[in-house]
Coordinates of C-alpha atoms in Angstrom, one line a residue:
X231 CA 65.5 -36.0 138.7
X232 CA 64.0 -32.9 140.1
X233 CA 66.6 -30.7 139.7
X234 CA 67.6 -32.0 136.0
X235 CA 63.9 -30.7 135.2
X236 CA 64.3 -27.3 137.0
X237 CA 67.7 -27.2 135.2
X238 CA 65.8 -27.6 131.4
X239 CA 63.2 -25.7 132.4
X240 CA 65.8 -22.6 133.3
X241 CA 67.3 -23.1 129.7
X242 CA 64.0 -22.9 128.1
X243 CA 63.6 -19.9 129.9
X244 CA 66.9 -18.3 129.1
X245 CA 66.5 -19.0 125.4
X246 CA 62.7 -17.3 125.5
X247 CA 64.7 -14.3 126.4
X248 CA 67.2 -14.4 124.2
X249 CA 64.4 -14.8 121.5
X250 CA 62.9 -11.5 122.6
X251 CA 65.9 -10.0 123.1
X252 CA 66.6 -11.0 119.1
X253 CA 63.6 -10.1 118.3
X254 CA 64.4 -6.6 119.3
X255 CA 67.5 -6.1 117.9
X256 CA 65.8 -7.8 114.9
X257 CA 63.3 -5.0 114.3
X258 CA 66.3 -2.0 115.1
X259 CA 68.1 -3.5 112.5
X260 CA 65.1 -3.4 109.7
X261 CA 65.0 0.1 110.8
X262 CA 68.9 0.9 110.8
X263 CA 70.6 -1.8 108.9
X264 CA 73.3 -0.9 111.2
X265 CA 75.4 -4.2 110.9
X266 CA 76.8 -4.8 114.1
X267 CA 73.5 -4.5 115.0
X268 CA 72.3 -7.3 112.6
X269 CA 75.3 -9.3 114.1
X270 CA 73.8 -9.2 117.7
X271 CA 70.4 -10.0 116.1
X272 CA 71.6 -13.2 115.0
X273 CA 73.8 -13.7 117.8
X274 CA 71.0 -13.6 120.4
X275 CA 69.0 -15.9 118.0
X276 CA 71.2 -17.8 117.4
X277 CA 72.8 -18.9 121.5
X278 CA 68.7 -18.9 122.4
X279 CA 68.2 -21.7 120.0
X280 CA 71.4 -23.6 120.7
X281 CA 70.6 -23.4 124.4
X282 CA 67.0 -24.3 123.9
X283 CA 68.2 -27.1 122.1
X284 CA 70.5 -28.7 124.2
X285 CA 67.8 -28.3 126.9
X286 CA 65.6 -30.3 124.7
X287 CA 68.1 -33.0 124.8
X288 CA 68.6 -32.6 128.3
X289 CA 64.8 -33.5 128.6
X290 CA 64.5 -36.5 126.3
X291 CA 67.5 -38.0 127.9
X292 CA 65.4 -37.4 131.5
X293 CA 62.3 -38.4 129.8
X294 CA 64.0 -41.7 128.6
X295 CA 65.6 -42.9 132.2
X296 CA 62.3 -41.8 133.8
X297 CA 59.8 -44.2 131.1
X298 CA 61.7 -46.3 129.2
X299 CA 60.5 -47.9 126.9
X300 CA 62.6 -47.4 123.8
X301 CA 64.4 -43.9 122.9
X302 CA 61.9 -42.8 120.3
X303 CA 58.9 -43.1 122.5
X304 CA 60.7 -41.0 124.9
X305 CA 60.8 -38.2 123.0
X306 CA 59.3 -34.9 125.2
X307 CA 56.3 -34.4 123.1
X308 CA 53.9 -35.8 124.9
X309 CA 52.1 -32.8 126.2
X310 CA 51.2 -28.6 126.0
X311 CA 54.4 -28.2 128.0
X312 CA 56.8 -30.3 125.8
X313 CA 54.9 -29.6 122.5
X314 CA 55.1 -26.3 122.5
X315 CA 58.8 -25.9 123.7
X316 CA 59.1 -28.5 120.3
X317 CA 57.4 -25.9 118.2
X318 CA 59.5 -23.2 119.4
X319 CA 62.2 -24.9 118.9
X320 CA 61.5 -26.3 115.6
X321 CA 60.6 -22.2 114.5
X322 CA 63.8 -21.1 115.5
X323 CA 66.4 -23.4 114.0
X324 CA 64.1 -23.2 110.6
X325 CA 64.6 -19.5 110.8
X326 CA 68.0 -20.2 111.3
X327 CA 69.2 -22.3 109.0
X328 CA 66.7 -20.1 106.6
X329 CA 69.1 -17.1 107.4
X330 CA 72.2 -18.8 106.7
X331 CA 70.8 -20.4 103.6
X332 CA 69.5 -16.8 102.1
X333 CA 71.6 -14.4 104.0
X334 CA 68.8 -12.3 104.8
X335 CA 67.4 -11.3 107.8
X336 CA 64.0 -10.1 107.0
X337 CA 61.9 -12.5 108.7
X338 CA 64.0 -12.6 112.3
X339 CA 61.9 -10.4 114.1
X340 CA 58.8 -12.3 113.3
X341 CA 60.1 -16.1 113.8
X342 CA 61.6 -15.0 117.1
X343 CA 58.5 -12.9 118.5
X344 CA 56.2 -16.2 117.7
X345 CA 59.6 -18.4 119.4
X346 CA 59.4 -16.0 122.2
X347 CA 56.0 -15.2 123.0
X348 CA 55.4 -19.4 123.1
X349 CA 58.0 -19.7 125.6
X350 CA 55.7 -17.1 127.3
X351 CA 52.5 -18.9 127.0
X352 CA 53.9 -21.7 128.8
X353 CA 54.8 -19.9 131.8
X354 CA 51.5 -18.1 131.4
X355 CA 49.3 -20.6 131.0
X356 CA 50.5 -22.6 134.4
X357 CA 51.4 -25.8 131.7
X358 CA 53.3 -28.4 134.1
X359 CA 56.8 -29.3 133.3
X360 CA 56.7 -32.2 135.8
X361 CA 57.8 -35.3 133.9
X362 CA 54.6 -38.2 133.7
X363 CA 54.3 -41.7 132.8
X364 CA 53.1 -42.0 129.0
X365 CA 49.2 -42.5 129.5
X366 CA 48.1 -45.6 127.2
X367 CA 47.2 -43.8 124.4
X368 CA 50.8 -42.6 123.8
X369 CA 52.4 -46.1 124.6
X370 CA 53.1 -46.5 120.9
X371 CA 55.5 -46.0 118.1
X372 CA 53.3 -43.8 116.3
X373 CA 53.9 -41.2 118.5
X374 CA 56.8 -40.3 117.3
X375 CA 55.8 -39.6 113.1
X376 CA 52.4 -38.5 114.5
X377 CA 53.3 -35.4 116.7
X378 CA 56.2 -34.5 115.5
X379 CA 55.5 -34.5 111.5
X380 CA 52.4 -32.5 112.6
X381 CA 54.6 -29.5 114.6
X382 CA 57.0 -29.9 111.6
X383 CA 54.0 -29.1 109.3
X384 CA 53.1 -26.4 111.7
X385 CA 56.1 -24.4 111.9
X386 CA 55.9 -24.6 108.1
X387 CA 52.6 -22.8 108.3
X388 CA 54.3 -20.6 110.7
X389 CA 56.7 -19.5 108.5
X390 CA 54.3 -18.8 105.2
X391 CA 52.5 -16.3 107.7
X392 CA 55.3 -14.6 108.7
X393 CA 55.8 -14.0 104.9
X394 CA 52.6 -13.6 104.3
X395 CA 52.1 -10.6 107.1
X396 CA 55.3 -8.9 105.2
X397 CA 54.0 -9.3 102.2
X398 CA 50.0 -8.0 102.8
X399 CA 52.4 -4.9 105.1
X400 CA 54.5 -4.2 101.5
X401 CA 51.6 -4.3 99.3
X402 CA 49.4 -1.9 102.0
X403 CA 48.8 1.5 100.7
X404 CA 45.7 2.4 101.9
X405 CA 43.6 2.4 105.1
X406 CA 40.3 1.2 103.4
X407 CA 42.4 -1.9 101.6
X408 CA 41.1 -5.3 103.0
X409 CA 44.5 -6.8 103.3
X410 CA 45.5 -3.5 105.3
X411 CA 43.1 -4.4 107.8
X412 CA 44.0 -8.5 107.6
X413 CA 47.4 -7.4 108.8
X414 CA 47.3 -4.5 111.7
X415 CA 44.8 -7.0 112.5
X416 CA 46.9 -9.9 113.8
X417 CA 49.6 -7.5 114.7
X418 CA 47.3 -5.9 117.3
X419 CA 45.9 -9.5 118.4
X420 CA 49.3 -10.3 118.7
X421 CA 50.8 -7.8 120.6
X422 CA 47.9 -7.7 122.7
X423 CA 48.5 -11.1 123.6
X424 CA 52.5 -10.8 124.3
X425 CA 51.4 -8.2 127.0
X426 CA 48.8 -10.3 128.0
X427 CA 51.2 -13.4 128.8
X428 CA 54.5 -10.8 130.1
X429 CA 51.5 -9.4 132.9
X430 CA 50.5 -12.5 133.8
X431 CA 53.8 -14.1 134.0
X432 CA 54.6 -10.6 136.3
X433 CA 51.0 -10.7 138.2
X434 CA 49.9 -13.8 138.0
X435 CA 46.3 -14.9 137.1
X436 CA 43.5 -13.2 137.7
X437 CA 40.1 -12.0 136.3
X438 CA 41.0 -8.4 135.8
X439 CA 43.8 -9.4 133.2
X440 CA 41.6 -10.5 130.6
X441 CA 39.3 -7.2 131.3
X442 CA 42.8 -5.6 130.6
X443 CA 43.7 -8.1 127.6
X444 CA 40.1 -6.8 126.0
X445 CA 41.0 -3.3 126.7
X446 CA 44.6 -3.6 125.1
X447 CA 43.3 -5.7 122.3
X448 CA 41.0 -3.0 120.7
X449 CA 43.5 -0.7 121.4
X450 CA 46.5 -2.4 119.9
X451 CA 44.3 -3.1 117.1
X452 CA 43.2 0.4 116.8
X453 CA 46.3 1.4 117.0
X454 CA 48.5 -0.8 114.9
X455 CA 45.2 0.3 112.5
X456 CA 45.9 4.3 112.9
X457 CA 49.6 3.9 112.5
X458 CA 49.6 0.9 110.3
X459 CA 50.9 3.3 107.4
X460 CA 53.9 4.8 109.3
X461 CA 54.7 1.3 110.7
X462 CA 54.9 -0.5 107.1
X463 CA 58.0 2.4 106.9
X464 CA 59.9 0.0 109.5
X465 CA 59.6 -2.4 106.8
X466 CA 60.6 -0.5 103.5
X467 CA 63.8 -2.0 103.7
X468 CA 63.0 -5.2 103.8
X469 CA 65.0 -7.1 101.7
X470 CA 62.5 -10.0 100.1
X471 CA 60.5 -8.5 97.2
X472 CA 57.2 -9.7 96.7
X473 CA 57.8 -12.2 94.3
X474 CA 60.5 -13.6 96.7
X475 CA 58.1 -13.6 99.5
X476 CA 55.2 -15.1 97.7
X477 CA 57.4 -18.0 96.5
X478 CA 58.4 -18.6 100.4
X479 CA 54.3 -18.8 101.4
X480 CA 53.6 -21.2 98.6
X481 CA 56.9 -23.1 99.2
X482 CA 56.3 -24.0 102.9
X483 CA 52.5 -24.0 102.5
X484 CA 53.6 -26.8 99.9
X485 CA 55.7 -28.7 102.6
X486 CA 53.2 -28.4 105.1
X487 CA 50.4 -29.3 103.7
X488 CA 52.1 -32.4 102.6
X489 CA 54.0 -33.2 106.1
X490 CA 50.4 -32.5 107.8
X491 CA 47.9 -35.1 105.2
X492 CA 50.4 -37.4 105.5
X493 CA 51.7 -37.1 109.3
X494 CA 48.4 -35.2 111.1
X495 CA 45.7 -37.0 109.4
X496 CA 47.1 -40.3 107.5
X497 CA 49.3 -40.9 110.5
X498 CA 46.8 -39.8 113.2
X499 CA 43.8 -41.8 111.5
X500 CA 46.0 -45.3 111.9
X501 CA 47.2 -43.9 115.5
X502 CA 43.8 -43.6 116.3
X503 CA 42.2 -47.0 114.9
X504 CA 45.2 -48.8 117.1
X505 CA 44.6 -46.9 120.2
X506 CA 40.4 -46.5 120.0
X507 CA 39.4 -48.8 117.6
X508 CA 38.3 -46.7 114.9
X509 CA 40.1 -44.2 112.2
X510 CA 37.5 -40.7 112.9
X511 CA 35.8 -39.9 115.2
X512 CA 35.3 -35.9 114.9
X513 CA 36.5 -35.7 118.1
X514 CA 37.0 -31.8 118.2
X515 CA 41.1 -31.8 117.4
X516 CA 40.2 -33.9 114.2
X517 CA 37.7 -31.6 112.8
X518 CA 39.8 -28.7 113.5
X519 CA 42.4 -30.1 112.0
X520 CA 40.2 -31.1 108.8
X521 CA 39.4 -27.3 109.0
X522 CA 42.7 -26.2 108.9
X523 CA 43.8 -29.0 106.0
X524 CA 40.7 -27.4 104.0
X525 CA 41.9 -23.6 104.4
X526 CA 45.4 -24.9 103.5
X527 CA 44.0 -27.1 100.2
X528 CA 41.6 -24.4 99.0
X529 CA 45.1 -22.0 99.4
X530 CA 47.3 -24.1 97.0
X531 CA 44.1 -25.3 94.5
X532 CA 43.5 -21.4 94.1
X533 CA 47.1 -20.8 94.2
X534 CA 47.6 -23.6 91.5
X535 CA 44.9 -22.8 89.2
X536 CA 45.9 -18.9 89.3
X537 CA 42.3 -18.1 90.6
X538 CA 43.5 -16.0 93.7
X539 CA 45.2 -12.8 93.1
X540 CA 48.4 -12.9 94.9
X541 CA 47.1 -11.1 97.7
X542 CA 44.1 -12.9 98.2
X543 CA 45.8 -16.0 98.5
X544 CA 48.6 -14.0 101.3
X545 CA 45.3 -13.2 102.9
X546 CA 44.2 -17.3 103.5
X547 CA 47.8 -18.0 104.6
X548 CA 47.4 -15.9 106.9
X549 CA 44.5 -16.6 108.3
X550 CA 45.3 -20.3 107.8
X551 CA 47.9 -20.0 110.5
X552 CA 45.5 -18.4 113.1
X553 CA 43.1 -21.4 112.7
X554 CA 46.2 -23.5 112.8
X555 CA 47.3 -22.0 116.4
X556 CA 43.5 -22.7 117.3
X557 CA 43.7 -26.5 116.0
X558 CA 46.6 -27.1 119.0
X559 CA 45.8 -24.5 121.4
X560 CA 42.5 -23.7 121.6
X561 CA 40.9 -27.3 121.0
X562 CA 43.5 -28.4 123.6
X563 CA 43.0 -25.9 126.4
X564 CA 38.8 -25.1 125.5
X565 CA 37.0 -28.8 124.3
X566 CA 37.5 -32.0 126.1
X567 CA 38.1 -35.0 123.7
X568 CA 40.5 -37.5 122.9
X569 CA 43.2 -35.3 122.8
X570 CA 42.5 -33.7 126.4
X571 CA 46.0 -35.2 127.0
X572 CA 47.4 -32.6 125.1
X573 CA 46.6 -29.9 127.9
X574 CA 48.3 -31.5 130.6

């Protein structure tokens, strides 16, 4: 049993490199459009989600012999380990499938840096892979619709911002332009962080790494803020025009917004009046995740009734996902609650 897990856990790992490894050749190929260099892009994405996959599989099938209790409660979602490997996973075959459905490869460096840098986090952040007994909470078929509709939901949200950050980067032609500082914004948070988790995966933890995640942050910020001009050139050839990209963030904003009332809150409210007897309790996940269903509702009424300006409403998607990655990560790994499970 031991070694199957060490086994998955291996795969994961090769297919986090092969996602930053995509990601690379990703962005060379935005700069190039050398083909064969596309090729490899999509190559490298491509095997990493196909091995991360089968590894997924590997797991439920482990998870299954090890619980019991019925195939669809054995599904490896059950806690930060398994749930984020799901969202990664999830991220990469939509990007997938979204590349061989608009043969375009515009978004690939994006989807695969989030894919990559998550695979990251996990090794990062210590999260145990060690298979556990379901805790009574999760001993039910709601499970299932709950978790994973809400990570479907997610990546959906995922996805609009990665549109959305190309589309506030093409519309950027000024310093002093509020949606030129929303974007080299979350690309220095970003990067910052991606350092942040490769030095700690190198170093382990320690106290003087988030002295040195501070320090890199307001640099990376700075600097993606200096150069923010010369960098949207990487992105001139970007195939989506606006209009393409703004139909993709209201699209899967759309989707997720649905997926998420009905399978994050509908779903979760039920879950949550079998398990602890009552439907709300605004136990910190929930109201985070009303938060981030408000952002996401005031996006598509504004969106709907034409009273944001197409960048405005880029500019909420945007930030929409941020408070989205804080819903799962942040509530799980900062407030105790209900869902305390979730950082195990």
């Amino acid at each position: 049993m031991e070694t199957l897990t060490l086994v998955t856990d291996k795969l994961v790992g090769i297919a986090g490199f092969l996602y930053i490894t995509a990601m690379v050749l990703y962005t060379f190929y935005l700069i190039f459009k050398n083909k064969n260099v596309g090729f490899a892009a999509t190559t490298a994405g491509f095997l990493g989600a196909l091995i991360h996959l089968v590894s997924f599989i590997m797991r439920w099938i482990e998870f299954y012999d090890f619980a019991g209790g019925g195939l669809l409660r054995a599904v490896p979602i059950t806690n930060l380990y398994e749930s984020l490997i799901f969202f990664a996973l999830l991220l990469a075959w939509f990007y997938v499938i979204l590349e061989f459905k608009t043969k375009n490869k515009s978004l690939g460096a994006f989807a695969f840096a989030i894919s990559g840098a998550t695979v990251l986090f996990i090794s990062a952040v210590g999260a145990s892979t060690h298979l556990n007994p379901l805790v009574p909470a999760l001993q039910s078929n709601w499970l299932l619709a709950h978790v994973s509709l809400s990570f479907v939901a997610y990546v959906c949200f995922a996805v609009s911002a990665i549109a959305a950050m190309l589309y506030l980067i093409k519309i950027s032609e000024s310093r002093k332009s509020y949606y030129y500082v929303i974007w080299t914004l979350v690309l220095g948070l970003s990067s910052s962080t991606v350092l942040f988790l490769i030095l700690n995966k190198i170093f382990g933890s320690g106290s003087f790494l988030y002295v040195i995640y501070l320090i890199t942050s307001i640099l990376f910020i700075l600097l993606f803020y200096i150069k923010g001009l010369a960098i949207k050139n990487v992105f001139k050839s970007i195939d989506f025009d606006l209009d393409t990209l703004e139909r993709i963030i209201y699209k899967f904003i759309t989707a997720g917004f649905a997926i998420f009332t009905i399978g994050g809150l509908v779903f979760g409210a039920v879950w949550a009046e079998t398990s602890w007897g009552r439907y709300w309790s605004w136990d910190p996940k929930e109201t985070w995740a009303f938060i981030t269903w408000v952002i996401y509702g005031v996006y598509l009424h504004g969106r709907y009734s034409n009273r944001w300006s197409k960048e405005m409403a880029s500019s909420i998607a945007l930030i929409g996902f941020l408070v989205t990655i804080f819903t799962y990560l942040g509530v799980n790994l900062l407030f105790p609650g209900l869902h305390s499970y979730g950082s195990n």
